[in-house]
PDB file of C-alpha atoms in Angstrom:
ATOM      1  CA  GLN E  29      78.429  85.535  95.721  1.00  0.00           C
ATOM      2  CA  VAL E  30      81.758  85.956  97.477  1.00  0.00           C
ATOM      3  CA  GLN E  31      81.747  88.111 100.569  1.00  0.00           C
ATOM      4  CA  LEU E  32      84.484  89.262 102.948  1.00  0.00           C
ATOM      5  CA  ALA E  33      83.441  89.969 106.516  1.00  0.00           C
ATOM      6  CA  GLU E  34      85.812  91.773 108.877  1.00  0.00           C
ATOM      7  CA  SER E  35      85.417  91.550 112.616  1.00  0.00           C
ATOM      8  CA  ARG E  36      84.584  94.720 114.505  1.00  0.00           C
ATOM      9  CA  GLY E  37      87.534  96.902 115.365  1.00  0.00           C
ATOM     10  CA  GLY E  38      87.486  98.987 118.484  1.00  0.00           C
ATOM     11  CA  LEU E  39      89.012 101.634 120.703  1.00  0.00           C
ATOM     12  CA  VAL E  40      92.340 100.744 122.302  1.00  0.00           C
ATOM     13  CA  GLN E  41      94.805 102.740 124.373  1.00  0.00           C
ATOM     14  CA  ALA E  42      98.333 103.224 123.077  1.00  0.00           C
ATOM     15  CA  GLY E  43     100.448 100.187 123.850  1.00  0.00           C
ATOM     16  CA  GLY E  44      97.444  97.889 123.810  1.00  0.00           C
ATOM     17  CA  SER E  45      96.540  95.014 121.524  1.00  0.00           C
ATOM     18  CA  LEU E  46      93.715  94.098 119.198  1.00  0.00           C
ATOM     19  CA  ARG E  47      93.001  91.128 116.949  1.00  0.00           C
ATOM     20  CA  LEU E  48      91.148  91.483 113.655  1.00  0.00           C
ATOM     21  CA  SER E  49      89.720  88.697 111.536  1.00  0.00           C
ATOM     22  CA  CYS E  50      88.381  88.463 108.004  1.00  0.00           C
ATOM     23  CA  ALA E  51      86.241  85.564 106.840  1.00  0.00           C
ATOM     24  CA  ALA E  52      85.670  84.856 103.158  1.00  0.00           C
ATOM     25  CA  SER E  53      82.424  83.094 102.325  1.00  0.00           C
ATOM     26  CA  GLY E  54      80.605  81.921  99.221  1.00  0.00           C
ATOM     27  CA  SER E  55      81.808  79.763  96.335  1.00  0.00           C
ATOM     28  CA  ILE E  56      85.567  79.637  96.837  1.00  0.00           C
ATOM     29  CA  PHE E  57      88.088  77.254  95.287  1.00  0.00           C
ATOM     30  CA  SER E  58      91.182  78.958  96.635  1.00  0.00           C
ATOM     31  CA  THR E  59      92.480  82.245  97.989  1.00  0.00           C
ATOM     32  CA  PRO E  60      96.055  82.572  96.713  1.00  0.00           C
ATOM     33  CA  VAL E  61      96.682  85.709  98.723  1.00  0.00           C
ATOM     34  CA  MET E  62      94.953  87.645 101.481  1.00  0.00           C
ATOM     35  CA  ALA E  63      95.978  90.992 102.891  1.00  0.00           C
ATOM     36  CA  TRP E  64      95.148  93.826 105.235  1.00  0.00           C
ATOM     37  CA  TYR E  65      95.180  97.462 104.124  1.00  0.00           C
ATOM     38  CA  ARG E  66      94.425 100.580 106.121  1.00  0.00           C
ATOM     39  CA  GLN E  67      93.370 104.131 105.359  1.00  0.00           C
ATOM     40  CA  ALA E  68      93.381 107.108 107.709  1.00  0.00           C
ATOM     41  CA  PRO E  69      91.184 110.175 107.058  1.00  0.00           C
ATOM     42  CA  GLY E  70      92.596 112.281 104.229  1.00  0.00           C
ATOM     43  CA  LYS E  71      95.360 109.784 103.491  1.00  0.00           C
ATOM     44  CA  GLN E  72      95.970 107.099 100.889  1.00  0.00           C
ATOM     45  CA  ARG E  73      95.239 103.432 101.426  1.00  0.00           C
ATOM     46  CA  ASP E  74      98.372 101.535 102.444  1.00  0.00           C
ATOM     47  CA  LEU E  75      99.260  97.869 102.550  1.00  0.00           C
ATOM     48  CA  VAL E  76      99.695  96.636 106.122  1.00  0.00           C
ATOM     49  CA  ALA E  77     100.538  92.973 105.571  1.00  0.00           C
ATOM     50  CA  LYS E  78      99.816  90.097 103.216  1.00  0.00           C
ATOM     51  CA  VAL E  79     100.009  86.332 103.425  1.00  0.00           C
ATOM     52  CA  TRP E  80     100.104  83.691 100.671  1.00  0.00           C
ATOM     53  CA  ILE E  81      98.863  80.101 100.763  1.00  0.00           C
ATOM     54  CA  GLY E  82     102.419  78.820 101.143  1.00  0.00           C
ATOM     55  CA  GLY E  83     102.870  80.882 104.287  1.00  0.00           C
ATOM     56  CA  MET E  84     105.028  83.623 102.835  1.00  0.00           C
ATOM     57  CA  THR E  85     104.298  86.985 104.447  1.00  0.00           C
ATOM     58  CA  ASN E  86     105.120  90.595 103.758  1.00  0.00           C
ATOM     59  CA  TYR E  87     104.828  93.503 106.202  1.00  0.00           C
ATOM     60  CA  ALA E  88     104.927  97.245 105.859  1.00  0.00           C
ATOM     61  CA  ASP E  89     107.890  98.753 107.682  1.00  0.00           C
ATOM     62  CA  PHE E  90     105.642 100.671 110.063  1.00  0.00           C
ATOM     63  CA  VAL E  91     104.173  97.467 111.552  1.00  0.00           C
ATOM     64  CA  LYS E  92     107.158  95.098 111.520  1.00  0.00           C
ATOM     65  CA  GLY E  93     107.746  93.588 114.938  1.00  0.00           C
ATOM     66  CA  ARG E  94     104.324  94.685 116.178  1.00  0.00           C
ATOM     67  CA  PHE E  95     101.739  93.061 113.892  1.00  0.00           C
ATOM     68  CA  THR E  96     101.402  89.426 112.865  1.00  0.00           C
ATOM     69  CA  ILE E  97      99.311  88.213 109.941  1.00  0.00           C
ATOM     70  CA  SER E  98      98.083  84.638 109.677  1.00  0.00           C
ATOM     71  CA  ARG E  99      95.449  82.585 107.910  1.00  0.00           C
ATOM     72  CA  ASP E 100      93.331  79.501 108.474  1.00  0.00           C
ATOM     73  CA  GLY E 101      92.856  77.768 105.132  1.00  0.00           C
ATOM     74  CA  ALA E 102      90.107  75.462 106.331  1.00  0.00           C
ATOM     75  CA  LYS E 103      87.954  78.449 107.236  1.00  0.00           C
ATOM     76  CA  ASN E 104      89.180  80.870 104.537  1.00  0.00           C
ATOM     77  CA  THR E 105      89.861  83.226 107.390  1.00  0.00           C
ATOM     78  CA  MET E 106      92.688  85.691 107.919  1.00  0.00           C
ATOM     79  CA  TYR E 107      93.827  87.310 111.143  1.00  0.00           C
ATOM     80  CA  LEU E 108      95.843  90.351 112.120  1.00  0.00           C
ATOM     81  CA  GLN E 109      97.254  90.407 115.637  1.00  0.00           C
ATOM     82  CA  MET E 110      98.153  94.000 116.479  1.00  0.00           C
ATOM     83  CA  ASN E 111     100.398  94.652 119.472  1.00  0.00           C
ATOM     84  CA  SER E 112     102.069  97.783 120.832  1.00  0.00           C
ATOM     85  CA  LEU E 113      99.482  99.919 119.085  1.00  0.00           C
ATOM     86  CA  LYS E 114     100.247 103.572 118.433  1.00  0.00           C
ATOM     87  CA  PRO E 115      97.879 106.508 117.831  1.00  0.00           C
ATOM     88  CA  GLU E 116      99.142 106.637 114.232  1.00  0.00           C
ATOM     89  CA  ASP E 117      97.712 103.141 113.719  1.00  0.00           C
ATOM     90  CA  THR E 118      94.253 104.713 113.861  1.00  0.00           C
ATOM     91  CA  ALA E 119      92.543 103.981 110.550  1.00  0.00           C
ATOM     92  CA  VAL E 120      89.895 101.977 108.783  1.00  0.00           C
ATOM     93  CA  TYR E 121      91.322  98.522 108.168  1.00  0.00           C
ATOM     94  CA  PHE E 122      90.237  96.701 105.009  1.00  0.00           C
ATOM     95  CA  CYS E 123      90.395  93.006 104.261  1.00  0.00           C
ATOM     96  CA  HIS E 124      91.485  92.037 100.756  1.00  0.00           C
ATOM     97  CA  ALA E 125      91.443  88.612  99.153  1.00  0.00           C
ATOM     98  CA  ARG E 126      92.384  87.332  95.715  1.00  0.00           C
ATOM     99  CA  ILE E 127      89.967  84.490  95.054  1.00  0.00           C
ATOM    100  CA  LYS E 128      89.467  81.723  92.496  1.00  0.00           C
ATOM    101  CA  GLN E 129      85.871  80.514  92.640  1.00  0.00           C
ATOM    102  CA  THR E 130      86.612  77.348  90.619  1.00  0.00           C
ATOM    103  CA  SER E 131      89.798  75.624  89.472  1.00  0.00           C
ATOM    104  CA  LEU E 132      89.429  77.232  86.038  1.00  0.00           C
ATOM    105  CA  SER E 133      88.219  80.645  87.176  1.00  0.00           C
ATOM    106  CA  PRO E 134      90.363  83.752  86.952  1.00  0.00           C
ATOM    107  CA  GLU E 135      91.688  85.293  90.138  1.00  0.00           C
ATOM    108  CA  ILE E 136      89.489  88.186  91.253  1.00  0.00           C
ATOM    109  CA  ASP E 137      90.118  90.773  93.948  1.00  0.00           C
ATOM    110  CA  TYR E 138      87.526  91.244  96.681  1.00  0.00           C
ATOM    111  CA  TRP E 139      87.361  93.847  99.442  1.00  0.00           C
ATOM    112  CA  GLY E 140      85.661  93.988 102.799  1.00  0.00           C
ATOM    113  CA  ARG E 141      83.696  97.016 103.939  1.00  0.00           C
ATOM    114  CA  GLY E 142      86.372  98.040 106.419  1.00  0.00           C
ATOM    115  CA  THR E 143      86.503  98.179 110.195  1.00  0.00           C
ATOM    116  CA  GLN E 144      87.476 101.143 112.366  1.00  0.00           C
ATOM    117  CA  VAL E 145      90.453 100.867 114.703  1.00  0.00           C
ATOM    118  CA  THR E 146      91.078 103.820 116.997  1.00  0.00           C
ATOM    119  CA  VAL E 147      94.140 104.080 119.234  1.00  0.00           C
ATOM    120  CA  SER E 148      93.998 106.736 121.929  1.00  0.00           C
ATOM    121  CA  SER E 149      96.942 108.376 123.659  1.00  0.00           C
TER     122      SER E 149
END
């Protein structure tokens, strides 16, 4: 089975930095797109950033200039470097990956369990 494993988040003071990772494991042919989402208590889940195989990226306006998304194809791993963190960045961060298990398989969406990031003021 395919599994997405996020690294542990943590508690960071405002202005600090944190790096998250997400590793996809199992039978994987390709991961056309990987992304990070986040959800704060009582709020909707929002896209943070996404990255395609070709290197194209897309960022939410509220993280542009502060967060950087990247991926390591050889390891099917995605990273999110978060700098200049703000208290409003506090949320559960979820890894998402669209995965083809074989060359003829359909693309299927997978989600990680989520990891807590807390930014204190």
